[in-house]
Structures are given as C-alpha cells and as structure tokens.
mmCIF file of C-alpha atoms and ligand atoms in Angstrom:
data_model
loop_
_atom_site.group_PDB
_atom_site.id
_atom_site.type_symbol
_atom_site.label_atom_id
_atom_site.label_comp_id
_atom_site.label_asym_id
_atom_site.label_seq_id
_atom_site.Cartn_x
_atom_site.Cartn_y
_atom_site.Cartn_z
ATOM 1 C CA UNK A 1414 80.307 95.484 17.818
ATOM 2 C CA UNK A 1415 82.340 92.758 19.433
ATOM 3 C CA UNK A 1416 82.109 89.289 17.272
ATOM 4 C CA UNK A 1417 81.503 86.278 18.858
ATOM 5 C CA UNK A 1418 84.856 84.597 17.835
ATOM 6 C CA UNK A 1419 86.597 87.252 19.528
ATOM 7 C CA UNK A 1420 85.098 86.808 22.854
ATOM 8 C CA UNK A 1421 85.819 83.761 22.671
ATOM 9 C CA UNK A 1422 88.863 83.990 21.849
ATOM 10 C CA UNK A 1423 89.087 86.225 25.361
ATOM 11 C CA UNK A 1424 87.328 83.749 27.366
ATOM 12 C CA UNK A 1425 89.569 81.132 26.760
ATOM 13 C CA UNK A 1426 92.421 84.067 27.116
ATOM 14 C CA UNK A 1427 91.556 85.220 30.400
ATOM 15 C CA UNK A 1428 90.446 81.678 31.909
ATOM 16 C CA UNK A 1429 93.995 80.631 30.680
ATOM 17 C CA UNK A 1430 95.702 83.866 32.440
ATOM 18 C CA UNK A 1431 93.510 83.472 35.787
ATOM 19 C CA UNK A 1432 92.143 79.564 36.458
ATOM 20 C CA UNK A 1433 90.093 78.427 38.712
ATOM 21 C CA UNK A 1434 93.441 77.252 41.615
ATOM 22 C CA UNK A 1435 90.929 78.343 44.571
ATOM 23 C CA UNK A 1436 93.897 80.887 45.897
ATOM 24 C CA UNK A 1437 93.290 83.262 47.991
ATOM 25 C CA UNK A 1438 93.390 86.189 45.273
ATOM 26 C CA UNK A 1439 91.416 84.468 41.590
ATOM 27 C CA UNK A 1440 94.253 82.483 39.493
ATOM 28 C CA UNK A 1441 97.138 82.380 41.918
ATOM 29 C CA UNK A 1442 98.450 79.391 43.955
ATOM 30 C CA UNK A 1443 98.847 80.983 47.217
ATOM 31 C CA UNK A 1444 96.596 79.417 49.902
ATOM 32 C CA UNK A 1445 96.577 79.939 53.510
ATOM 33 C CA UNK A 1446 97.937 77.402 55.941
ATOM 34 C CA UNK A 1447 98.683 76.922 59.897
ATOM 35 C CA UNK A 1448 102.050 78.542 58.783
ATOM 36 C CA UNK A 1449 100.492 81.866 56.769
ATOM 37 C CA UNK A 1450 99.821 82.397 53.233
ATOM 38 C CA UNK A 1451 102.223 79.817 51.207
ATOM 39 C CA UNK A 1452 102.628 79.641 47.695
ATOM 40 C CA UNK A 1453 102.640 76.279 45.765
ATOM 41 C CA UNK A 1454 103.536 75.762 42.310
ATOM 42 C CA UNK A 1455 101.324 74.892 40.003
ATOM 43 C CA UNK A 1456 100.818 71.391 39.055
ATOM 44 C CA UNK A 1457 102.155 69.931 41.648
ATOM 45 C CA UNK A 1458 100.184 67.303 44.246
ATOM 46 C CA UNK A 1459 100.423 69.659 46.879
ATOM 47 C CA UNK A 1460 98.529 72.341 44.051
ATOM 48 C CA UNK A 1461 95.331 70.054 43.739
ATOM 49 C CA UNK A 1462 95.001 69.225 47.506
ATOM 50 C CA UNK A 1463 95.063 72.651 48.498
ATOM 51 C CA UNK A 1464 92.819 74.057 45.611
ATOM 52 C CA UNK A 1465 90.540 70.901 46.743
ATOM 53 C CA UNK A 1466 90.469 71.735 50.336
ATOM 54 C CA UNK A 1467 89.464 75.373 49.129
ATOM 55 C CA UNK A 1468 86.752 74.019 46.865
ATOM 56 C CA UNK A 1469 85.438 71.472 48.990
ATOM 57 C CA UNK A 1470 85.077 73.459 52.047
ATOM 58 C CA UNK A 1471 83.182 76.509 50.129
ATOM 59 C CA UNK A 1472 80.523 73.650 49.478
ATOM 60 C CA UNK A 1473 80.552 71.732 52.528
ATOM 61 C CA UNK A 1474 77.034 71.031 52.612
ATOM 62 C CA UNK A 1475 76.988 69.641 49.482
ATOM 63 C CA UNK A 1476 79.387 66.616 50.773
ATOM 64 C CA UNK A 1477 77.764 63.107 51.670
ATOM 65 C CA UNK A 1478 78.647 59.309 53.202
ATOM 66 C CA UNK A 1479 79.085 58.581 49.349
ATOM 67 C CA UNK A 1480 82.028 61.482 49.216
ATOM 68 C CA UNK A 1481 82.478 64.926 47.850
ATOM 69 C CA UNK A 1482 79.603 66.761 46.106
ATOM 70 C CA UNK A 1483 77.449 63.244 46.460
ATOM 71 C CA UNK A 1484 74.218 65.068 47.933
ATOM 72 C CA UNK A 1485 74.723 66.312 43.960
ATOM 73 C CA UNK A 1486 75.806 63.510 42.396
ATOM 74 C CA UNK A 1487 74.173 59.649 41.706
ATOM 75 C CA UNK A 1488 77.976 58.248 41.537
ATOM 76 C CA UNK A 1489 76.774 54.757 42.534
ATOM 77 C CA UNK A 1490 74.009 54.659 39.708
ATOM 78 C CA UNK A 1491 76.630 55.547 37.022
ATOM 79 C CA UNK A 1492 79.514 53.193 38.430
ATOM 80 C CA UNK A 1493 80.941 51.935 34.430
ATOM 81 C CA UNK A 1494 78.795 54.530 32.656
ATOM 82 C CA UNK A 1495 80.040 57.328 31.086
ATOM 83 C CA UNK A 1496 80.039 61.219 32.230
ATOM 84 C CA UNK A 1497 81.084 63.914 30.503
ATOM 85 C CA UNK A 1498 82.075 67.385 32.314
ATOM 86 C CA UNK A 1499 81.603 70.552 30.618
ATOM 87 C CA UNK A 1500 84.368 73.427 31.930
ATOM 88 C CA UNK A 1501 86.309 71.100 34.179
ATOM 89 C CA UNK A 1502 88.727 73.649 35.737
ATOM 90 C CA UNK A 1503 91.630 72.364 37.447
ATOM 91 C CA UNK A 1504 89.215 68.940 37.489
ATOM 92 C CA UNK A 1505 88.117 68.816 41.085
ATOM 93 C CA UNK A 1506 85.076 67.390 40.246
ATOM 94 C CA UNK A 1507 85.854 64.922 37.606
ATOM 95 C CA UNK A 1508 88.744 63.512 39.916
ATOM 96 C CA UNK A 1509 85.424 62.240 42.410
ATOM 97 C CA UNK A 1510 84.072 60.814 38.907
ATOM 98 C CA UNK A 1511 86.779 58.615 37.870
ATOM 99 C CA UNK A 1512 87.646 57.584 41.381
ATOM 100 C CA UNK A 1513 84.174 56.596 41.845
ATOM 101 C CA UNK A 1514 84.013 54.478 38.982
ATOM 102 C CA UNK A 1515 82.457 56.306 36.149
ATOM 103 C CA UNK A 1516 84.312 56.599 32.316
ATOM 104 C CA UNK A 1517 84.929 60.108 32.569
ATOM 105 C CA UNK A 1518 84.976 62.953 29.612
ATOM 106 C CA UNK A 1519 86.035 66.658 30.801
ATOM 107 C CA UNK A 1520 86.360 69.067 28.330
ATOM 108 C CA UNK A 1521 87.422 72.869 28.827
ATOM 109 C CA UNK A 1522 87.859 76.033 26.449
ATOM 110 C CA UNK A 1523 91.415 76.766 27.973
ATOM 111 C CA UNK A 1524 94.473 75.413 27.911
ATOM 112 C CA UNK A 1525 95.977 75.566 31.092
ATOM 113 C CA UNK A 1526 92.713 73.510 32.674
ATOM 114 C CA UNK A 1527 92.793 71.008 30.025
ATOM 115 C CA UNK A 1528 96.619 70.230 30.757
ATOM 116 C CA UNK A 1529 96.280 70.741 34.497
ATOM 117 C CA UNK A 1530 93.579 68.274 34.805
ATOM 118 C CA UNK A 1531 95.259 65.742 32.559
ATOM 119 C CA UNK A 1532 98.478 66.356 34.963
ATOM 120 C CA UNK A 1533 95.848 65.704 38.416
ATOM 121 C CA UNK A 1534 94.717 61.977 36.766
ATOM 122 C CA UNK A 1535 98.323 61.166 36.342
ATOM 123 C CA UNK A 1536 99.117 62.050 39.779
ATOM 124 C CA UNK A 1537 96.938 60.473 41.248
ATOM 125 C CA UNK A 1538 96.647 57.436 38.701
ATOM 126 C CA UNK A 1539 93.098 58.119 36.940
ATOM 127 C CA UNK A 1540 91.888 57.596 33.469
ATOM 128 C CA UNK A 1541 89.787 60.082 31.272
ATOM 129 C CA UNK A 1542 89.470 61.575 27.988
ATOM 130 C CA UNK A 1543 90.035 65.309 28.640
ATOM 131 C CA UNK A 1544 90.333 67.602 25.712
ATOM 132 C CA UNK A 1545 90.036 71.483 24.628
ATOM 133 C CA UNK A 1546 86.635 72.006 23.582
ATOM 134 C CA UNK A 1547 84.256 74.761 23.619
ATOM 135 C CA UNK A 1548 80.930 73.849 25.254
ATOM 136 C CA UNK A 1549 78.864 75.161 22.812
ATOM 137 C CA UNK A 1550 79.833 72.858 20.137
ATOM 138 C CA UNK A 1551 81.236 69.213 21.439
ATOM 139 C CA UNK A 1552 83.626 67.315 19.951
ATOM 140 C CA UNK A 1553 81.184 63.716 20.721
ATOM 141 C CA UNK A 1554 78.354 62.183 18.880
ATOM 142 C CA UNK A 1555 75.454 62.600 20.069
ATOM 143 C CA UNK A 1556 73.420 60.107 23.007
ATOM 144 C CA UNK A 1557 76.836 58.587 23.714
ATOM 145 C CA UNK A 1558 76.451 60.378 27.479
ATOM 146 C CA UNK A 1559 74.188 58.442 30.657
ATOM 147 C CA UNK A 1560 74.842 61.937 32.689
ATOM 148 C CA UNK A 1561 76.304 65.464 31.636
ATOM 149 C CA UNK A 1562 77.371 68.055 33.964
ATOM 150 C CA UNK A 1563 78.886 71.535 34.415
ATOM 151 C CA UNK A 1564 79.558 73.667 37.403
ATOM 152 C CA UNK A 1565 79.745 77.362 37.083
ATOM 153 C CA UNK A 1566 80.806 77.738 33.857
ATOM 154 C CA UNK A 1567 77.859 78.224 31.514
ATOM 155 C CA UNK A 1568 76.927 81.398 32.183
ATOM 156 C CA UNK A 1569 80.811 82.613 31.319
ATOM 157 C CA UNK A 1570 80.151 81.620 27.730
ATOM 158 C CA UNK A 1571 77.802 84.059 25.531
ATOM 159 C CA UNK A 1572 75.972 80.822 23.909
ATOM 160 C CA UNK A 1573 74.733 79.695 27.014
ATOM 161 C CA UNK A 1574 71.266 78.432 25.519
ATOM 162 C CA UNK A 1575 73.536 76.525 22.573
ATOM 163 C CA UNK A 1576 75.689 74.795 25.533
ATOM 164 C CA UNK A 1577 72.697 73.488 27.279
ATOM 165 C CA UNK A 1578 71.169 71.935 24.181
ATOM 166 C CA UNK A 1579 74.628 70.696 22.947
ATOM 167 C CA UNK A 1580 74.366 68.615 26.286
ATOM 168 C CA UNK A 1581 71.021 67.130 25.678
ATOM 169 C CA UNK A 1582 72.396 66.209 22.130
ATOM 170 C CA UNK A 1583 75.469 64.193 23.512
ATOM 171 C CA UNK A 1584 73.076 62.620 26.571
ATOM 172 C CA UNK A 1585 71.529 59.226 25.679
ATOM 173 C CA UNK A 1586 67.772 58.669 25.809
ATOM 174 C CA UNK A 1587 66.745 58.829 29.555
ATOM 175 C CA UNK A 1588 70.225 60.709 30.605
ATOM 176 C CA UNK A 1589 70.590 62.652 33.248
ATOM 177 C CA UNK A 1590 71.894 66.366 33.326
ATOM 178 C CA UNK A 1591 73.445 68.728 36.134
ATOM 179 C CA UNK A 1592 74.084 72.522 35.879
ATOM 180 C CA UNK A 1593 75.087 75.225 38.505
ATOM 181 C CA UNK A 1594 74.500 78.135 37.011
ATOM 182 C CA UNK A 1595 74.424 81.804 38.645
ATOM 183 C CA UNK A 1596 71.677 83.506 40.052
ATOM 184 C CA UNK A 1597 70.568 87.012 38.743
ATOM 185 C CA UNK A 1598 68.165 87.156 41.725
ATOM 186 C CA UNK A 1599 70.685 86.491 44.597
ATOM 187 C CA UNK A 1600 71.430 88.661 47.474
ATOM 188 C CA UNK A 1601 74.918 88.814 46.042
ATOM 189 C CA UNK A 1602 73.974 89.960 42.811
ATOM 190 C CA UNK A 1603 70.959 92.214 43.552
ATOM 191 C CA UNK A 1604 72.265 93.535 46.264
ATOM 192 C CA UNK A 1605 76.425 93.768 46.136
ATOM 193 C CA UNK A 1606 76.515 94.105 42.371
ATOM 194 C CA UNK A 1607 73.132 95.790 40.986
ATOM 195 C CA UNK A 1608 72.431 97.883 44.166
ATOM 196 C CA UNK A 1609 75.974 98.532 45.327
ATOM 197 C CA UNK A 1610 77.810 98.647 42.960
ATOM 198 C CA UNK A 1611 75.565 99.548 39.906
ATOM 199 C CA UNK A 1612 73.025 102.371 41.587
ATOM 200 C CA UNK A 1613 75.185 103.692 44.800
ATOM 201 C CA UNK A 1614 78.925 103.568 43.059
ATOM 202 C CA UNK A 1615 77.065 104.462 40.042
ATOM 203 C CA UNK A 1616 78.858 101.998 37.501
ATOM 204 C CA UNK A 1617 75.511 101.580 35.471
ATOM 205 C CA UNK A 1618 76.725 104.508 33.748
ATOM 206 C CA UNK A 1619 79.052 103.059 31.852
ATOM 207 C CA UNK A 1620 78.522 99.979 31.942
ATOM 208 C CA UNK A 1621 75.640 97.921 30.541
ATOM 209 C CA UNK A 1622 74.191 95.275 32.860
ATOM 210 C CA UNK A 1623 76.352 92.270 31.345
ATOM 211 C CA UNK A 1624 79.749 94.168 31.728
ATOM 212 C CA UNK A 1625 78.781 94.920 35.471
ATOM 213 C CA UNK A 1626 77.798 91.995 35.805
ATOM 214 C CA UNK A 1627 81.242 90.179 34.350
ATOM 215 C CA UNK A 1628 83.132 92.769 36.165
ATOM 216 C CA UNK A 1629 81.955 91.664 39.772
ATOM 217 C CA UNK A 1630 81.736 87.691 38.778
ATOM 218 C CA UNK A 1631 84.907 85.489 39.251
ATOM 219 C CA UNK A 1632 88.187 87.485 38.928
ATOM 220 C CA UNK A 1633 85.660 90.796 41.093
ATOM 221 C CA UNK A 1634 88.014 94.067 40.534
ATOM 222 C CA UNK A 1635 90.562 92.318 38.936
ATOM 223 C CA UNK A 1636 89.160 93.245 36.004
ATOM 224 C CA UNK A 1637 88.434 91.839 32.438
ATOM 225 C CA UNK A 1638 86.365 88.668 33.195
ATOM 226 C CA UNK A 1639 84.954 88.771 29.492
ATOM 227 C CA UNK A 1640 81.657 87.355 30.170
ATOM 228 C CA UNK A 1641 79.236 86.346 32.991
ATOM 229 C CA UNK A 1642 75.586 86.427 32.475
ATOM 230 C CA UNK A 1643 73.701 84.919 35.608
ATOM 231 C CA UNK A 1644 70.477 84.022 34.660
ATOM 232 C CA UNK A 1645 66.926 83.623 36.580
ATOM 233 C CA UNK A 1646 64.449 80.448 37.532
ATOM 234 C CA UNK A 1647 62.007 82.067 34.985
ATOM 235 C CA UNK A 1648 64.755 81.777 31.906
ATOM 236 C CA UNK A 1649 65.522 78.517 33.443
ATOM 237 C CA UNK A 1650 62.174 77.074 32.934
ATOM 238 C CA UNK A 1651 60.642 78.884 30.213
ATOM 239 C CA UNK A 1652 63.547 79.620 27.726
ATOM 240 C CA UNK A 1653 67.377 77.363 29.300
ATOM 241 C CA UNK A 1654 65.787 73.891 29.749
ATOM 242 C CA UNK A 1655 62.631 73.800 28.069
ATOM 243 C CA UNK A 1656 63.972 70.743 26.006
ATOM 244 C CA UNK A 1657 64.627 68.464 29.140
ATOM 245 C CA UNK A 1658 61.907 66.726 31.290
ATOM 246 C CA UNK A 1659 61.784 66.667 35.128
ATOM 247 C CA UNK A 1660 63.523 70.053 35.643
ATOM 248 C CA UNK A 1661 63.895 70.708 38.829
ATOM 249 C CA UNK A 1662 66.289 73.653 40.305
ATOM 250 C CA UNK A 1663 67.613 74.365 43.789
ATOM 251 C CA UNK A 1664 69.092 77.405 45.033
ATOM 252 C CA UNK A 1665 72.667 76.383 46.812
ATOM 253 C CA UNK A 1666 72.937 79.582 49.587
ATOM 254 C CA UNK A 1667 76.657 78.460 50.912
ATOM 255 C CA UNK A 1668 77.364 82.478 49.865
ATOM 256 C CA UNK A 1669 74.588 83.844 51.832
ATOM 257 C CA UNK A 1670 76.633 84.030 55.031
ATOM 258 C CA UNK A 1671 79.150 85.917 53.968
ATOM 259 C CA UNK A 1672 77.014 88.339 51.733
ATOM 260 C CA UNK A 1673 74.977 89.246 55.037
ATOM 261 C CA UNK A 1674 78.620 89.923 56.765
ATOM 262 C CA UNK A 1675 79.266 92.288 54.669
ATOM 263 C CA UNK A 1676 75.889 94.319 55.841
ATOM 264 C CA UNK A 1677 77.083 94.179 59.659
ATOM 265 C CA UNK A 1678 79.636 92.131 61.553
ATOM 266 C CA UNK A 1679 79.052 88.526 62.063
ATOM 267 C CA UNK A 1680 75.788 89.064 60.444
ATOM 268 C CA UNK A 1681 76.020 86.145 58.596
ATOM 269 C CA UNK A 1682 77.436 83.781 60.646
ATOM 270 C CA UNK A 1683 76.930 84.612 64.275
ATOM 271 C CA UNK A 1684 74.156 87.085 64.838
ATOM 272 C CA UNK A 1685 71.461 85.860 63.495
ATOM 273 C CA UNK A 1686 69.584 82.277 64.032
ATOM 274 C CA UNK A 1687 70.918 79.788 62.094
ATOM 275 C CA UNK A 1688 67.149 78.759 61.108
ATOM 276 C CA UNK A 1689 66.935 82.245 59.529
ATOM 277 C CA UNK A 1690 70.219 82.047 57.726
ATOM 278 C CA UNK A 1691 69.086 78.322 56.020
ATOM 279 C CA UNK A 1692 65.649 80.318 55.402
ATOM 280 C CA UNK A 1693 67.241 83.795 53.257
ATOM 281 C CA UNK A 1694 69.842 80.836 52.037
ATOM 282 C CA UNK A 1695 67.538 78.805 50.257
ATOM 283 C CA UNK A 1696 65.901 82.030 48.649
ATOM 284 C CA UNK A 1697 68.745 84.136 48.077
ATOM 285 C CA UNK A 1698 71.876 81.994 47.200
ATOM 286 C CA UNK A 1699 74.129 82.714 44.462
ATOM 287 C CA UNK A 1700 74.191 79.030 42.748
ATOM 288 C CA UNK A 1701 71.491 77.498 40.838
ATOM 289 C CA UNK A 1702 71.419 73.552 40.748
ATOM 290 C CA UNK A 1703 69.550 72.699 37.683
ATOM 291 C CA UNK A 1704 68.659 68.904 37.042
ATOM 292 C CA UNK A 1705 66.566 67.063 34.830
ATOM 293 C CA UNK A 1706 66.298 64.522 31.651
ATOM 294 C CA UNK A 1707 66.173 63.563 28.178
ATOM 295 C CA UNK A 1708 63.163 62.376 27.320
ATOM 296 C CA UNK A 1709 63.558 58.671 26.465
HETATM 297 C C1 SAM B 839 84.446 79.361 37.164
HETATM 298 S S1 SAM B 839 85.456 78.241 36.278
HETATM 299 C C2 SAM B 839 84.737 76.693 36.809
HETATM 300 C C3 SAM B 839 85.680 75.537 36.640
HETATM 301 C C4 SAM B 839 85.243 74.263 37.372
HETATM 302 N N1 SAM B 839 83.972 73.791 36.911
HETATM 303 C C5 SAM B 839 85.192 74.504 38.876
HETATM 304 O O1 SAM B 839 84.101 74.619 39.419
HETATM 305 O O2 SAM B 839 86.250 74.610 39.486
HETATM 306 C C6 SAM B 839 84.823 78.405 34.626
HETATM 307 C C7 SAM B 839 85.506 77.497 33.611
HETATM 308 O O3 SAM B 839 84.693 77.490 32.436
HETATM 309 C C8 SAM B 839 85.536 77.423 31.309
HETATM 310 N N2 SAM B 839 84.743 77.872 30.145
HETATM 311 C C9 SAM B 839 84.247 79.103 29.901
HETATM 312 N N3 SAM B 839 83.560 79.107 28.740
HETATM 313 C C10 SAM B 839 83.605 77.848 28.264
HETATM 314 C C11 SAM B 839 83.099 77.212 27.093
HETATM 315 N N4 SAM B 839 82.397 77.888 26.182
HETATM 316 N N5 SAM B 839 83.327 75.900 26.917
HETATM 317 C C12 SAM B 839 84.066 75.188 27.822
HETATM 318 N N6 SAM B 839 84.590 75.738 28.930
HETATM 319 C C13 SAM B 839 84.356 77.043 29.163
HETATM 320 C C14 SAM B 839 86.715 78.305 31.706
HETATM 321 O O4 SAM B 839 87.849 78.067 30.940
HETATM 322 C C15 SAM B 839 86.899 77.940 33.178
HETATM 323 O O5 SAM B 839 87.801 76.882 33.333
#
C-alpha cells in the first residue's frame, strides 16, 4: 500500500527531475530551430522564450487581441486584483498575469518550477509571490483570491477533489475559478491509451487503470510519471465542482489533429475537412476547461 506522503513525495521528485521546459523530449531544454535541434540552458531568457513559443503555439486558438491564453482569461476585469496560480510550471502563464496587471500568487509542489519562475519575473522585471506549496493544502487565508486558476496539473496530484475545494476556500465571495483538467473520454485517452495501449499491447495486465494511465500522461514511455488521473464531465459536475456555481466546461481539441494522424497520414490535418476536425475536436479533445464561481 503506497501512503499518500510518499507519492507525494514522488510527485514533487519526478516534476523536479522532468519540468514542464516544452522540449522536444519531456524535461529537457532542447527545442528545434531554423538551425536544428539546439539546446539552451536552463534559466536563461533564451529558456523561457523558447519553452513559450512551444507552449503558446500548442494552444494557438486559445490566443486573443487581449494576448496569450485571453479567449481563457478576463485579464482586463482583474487589472489590480489578485490571482493566484496553482502548479505554475516554468510560469508561462502567470508571466501574462503580472504583465497584464494583476497581483499575482503562483505556487508549485517542486522546486525547480518554483525557482525557475521566480528567475523568469526577474528577467523580465515582474513582481509575484511564488512559493513551494502543495495544492491541496495552501499556504493563504481563505477569500483573499478575486480568480484562481490551474492548468494541467490537478489531475497529477492524488487529492484532486481536496485541491479544487482548497481553491474555493482561498477565492473571495463572487470569485472566479479556471481549471484544465484531462479528459478520460478523449480520443487520446480512449483510444491511444485504453484501446492501444491497454487492450491491443495488453498493459491492463499489469497495470491498473491509474498506472496506465500515469504511464502514457506527460513524461509517455519515459516512465515513472507518479500520478495522472484524467477525469470525466460527469465527475466534473456531480462529484469535482459541485461546491461552485455557474460551472460550465469546454472541451479544448488542439490534440485532436494529431491523435487522428496517428490513425492514417495527414489524417488530422490535411485529409479530412477542417469543419469535421473542429466537430470530433470539440467532442473528443484531451483538455477540459472548467469555469465557474463562489457563491457570493
Ligand atoms: C503538466 S505540469 C503543468 C505546469 C504548468 N501549469 C504548465 O501548463 O506549463 C504539472 C505541474 O503540476 C505540479 N504539481 C503536481 N502536483 C501538485 C500539487 N499537489 N500541488 C502543486 N503543484 C503540483 C508539478 O510540479 C508540475 O509543475
């Protein structure tokens, strides 16, 4: 029987050995240029712009007039207020906070995240309070937030349910929350993982559904990712976000192209009609964009 405290203790291990730099293997700093695959060192400016340009062009769609990730995000509305981020990474998304205007909080379970996005605001001249904290129990009082958000990093942690209500707790009355979380019922996942993977390669045998699916989550084959539990619109609703009013969830399908590659060349992104693509997209993506509120 595992204990909790111990995977924990190897989720902030492995997220420390393997962050999220966006290179073209999970955890390195090698990203490809007009010149070939380079290597950058960590840390360094030319680090964050290229694990930017990575991030920022897997979610292209999600970019407005406003800047990156603002068909997600409200910045104008909480220009002053404050923001916390849950699982900021190398803080790619908390950067577009603070430069927008917002008091930003990031927290993180592992080391290297929490000093590589302190070292990001100093290069580029941003304030925030960024600290090691697990998600599941905040180091904040509670309703000192006006919006809390996390991207892809809730369903890594075991207390998923406890991190969702520990960000209601810290959001003020009438706050607004954001979470991408993983879909269970994606093409990737039923398909690539639970089909492929689980019934034709036959891993189901020995492994039970939450190793398989850790195993081909973040880090796929390189082995050890010590927890990813994608989760399902019904759980969303009826057991996740119960607490919050206005939920409403989206499925983000910027995967979907490349999943149907896989199937037959160009699948994805030549063969078939781009109307159909947006259509199995917004069914069968592999992000979930939860929103909603605390009731005032
Ligand atoms: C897939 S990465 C996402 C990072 C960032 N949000 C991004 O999109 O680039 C998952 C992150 O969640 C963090 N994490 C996992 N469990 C956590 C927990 N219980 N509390 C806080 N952070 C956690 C990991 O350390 C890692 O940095």
């Amino acid at each position: 029987m595992v204990d909790n405290a111990d995977v924990k203790t190897a989720i902030r291990r492995w997220w420390a050995d393997f962050p999220m730099t966006y290179g073209e293997e999970h955890g390195n700093t090698e990203y490809a240029g007009q010149g070939g695959v380079e290597a950058v060192e960590l840390g360094s400016r030319e680090f964050f712009e290229n694990a930017d340009a990575t991030f920022y062009r897997w979610n292209m769609p999600l970019h407005g007039p406003e800047g990156p990730f603002s068909r997600l995000f409200d910045y104008p509305r909480y220009r002053g207020a404050r923001v916390l981020e849950v699982g900021c990474g190398m803080g790619c998304m908390a950067m577009n906070w603070a430069r927008q205007g917002a008091e930003v909080a990031a927290v993180d379970i592992n080391p290297v995240a929490v000093a590589q996005t302190r070292n990001r605001f100093s290069i580029f001249g941003l304030s925030g309070d960024i600290r090691e904290a697990d998600g599941e129990t905040l180091p904040f009082e509670s309703e000192s937030f006006d919006f809390v958000y996390s991207w892809g990093v809730l369903h890594h942690t075991p207390g998923t349910k406890a991190a969702i209500e520990e960000l209601r707790r810290v959001l003020k009355p009438g706050g607004g929350v954001g979470v991408m979380l993983y879909n269970r019922e994606s093409l990737l996942y039923r398909f690539l993982v639970g089909w492929q993977e689980g019934f034709v390669n036959m891993e189901r045998r020995w492994l039970k559904e939450v190793e398989l699916a850790s195993r081909y989550a973040d880090g796929d084959r390189r082995e050890g990712n010590p927890h990813t539990w994608p989760v399902t619109k019904r759980e969303i609703r009826e057991e996740l976000f119960q607490q919050y009013q206005g939920v409403d969830i989206r499925v983000l399908g910027t995967d979907v192209p490349n999943v149907l590659n896989i199937w037959g060349p160009e699948l994805g992104t030549k063969r078939l009609p781009l109307p159909r693509i947006k259509a199995l997209a917004r069914r069968w993506g592999w992000s979930l964009w939860i929103t909603g509120k605390r009731s005032t």
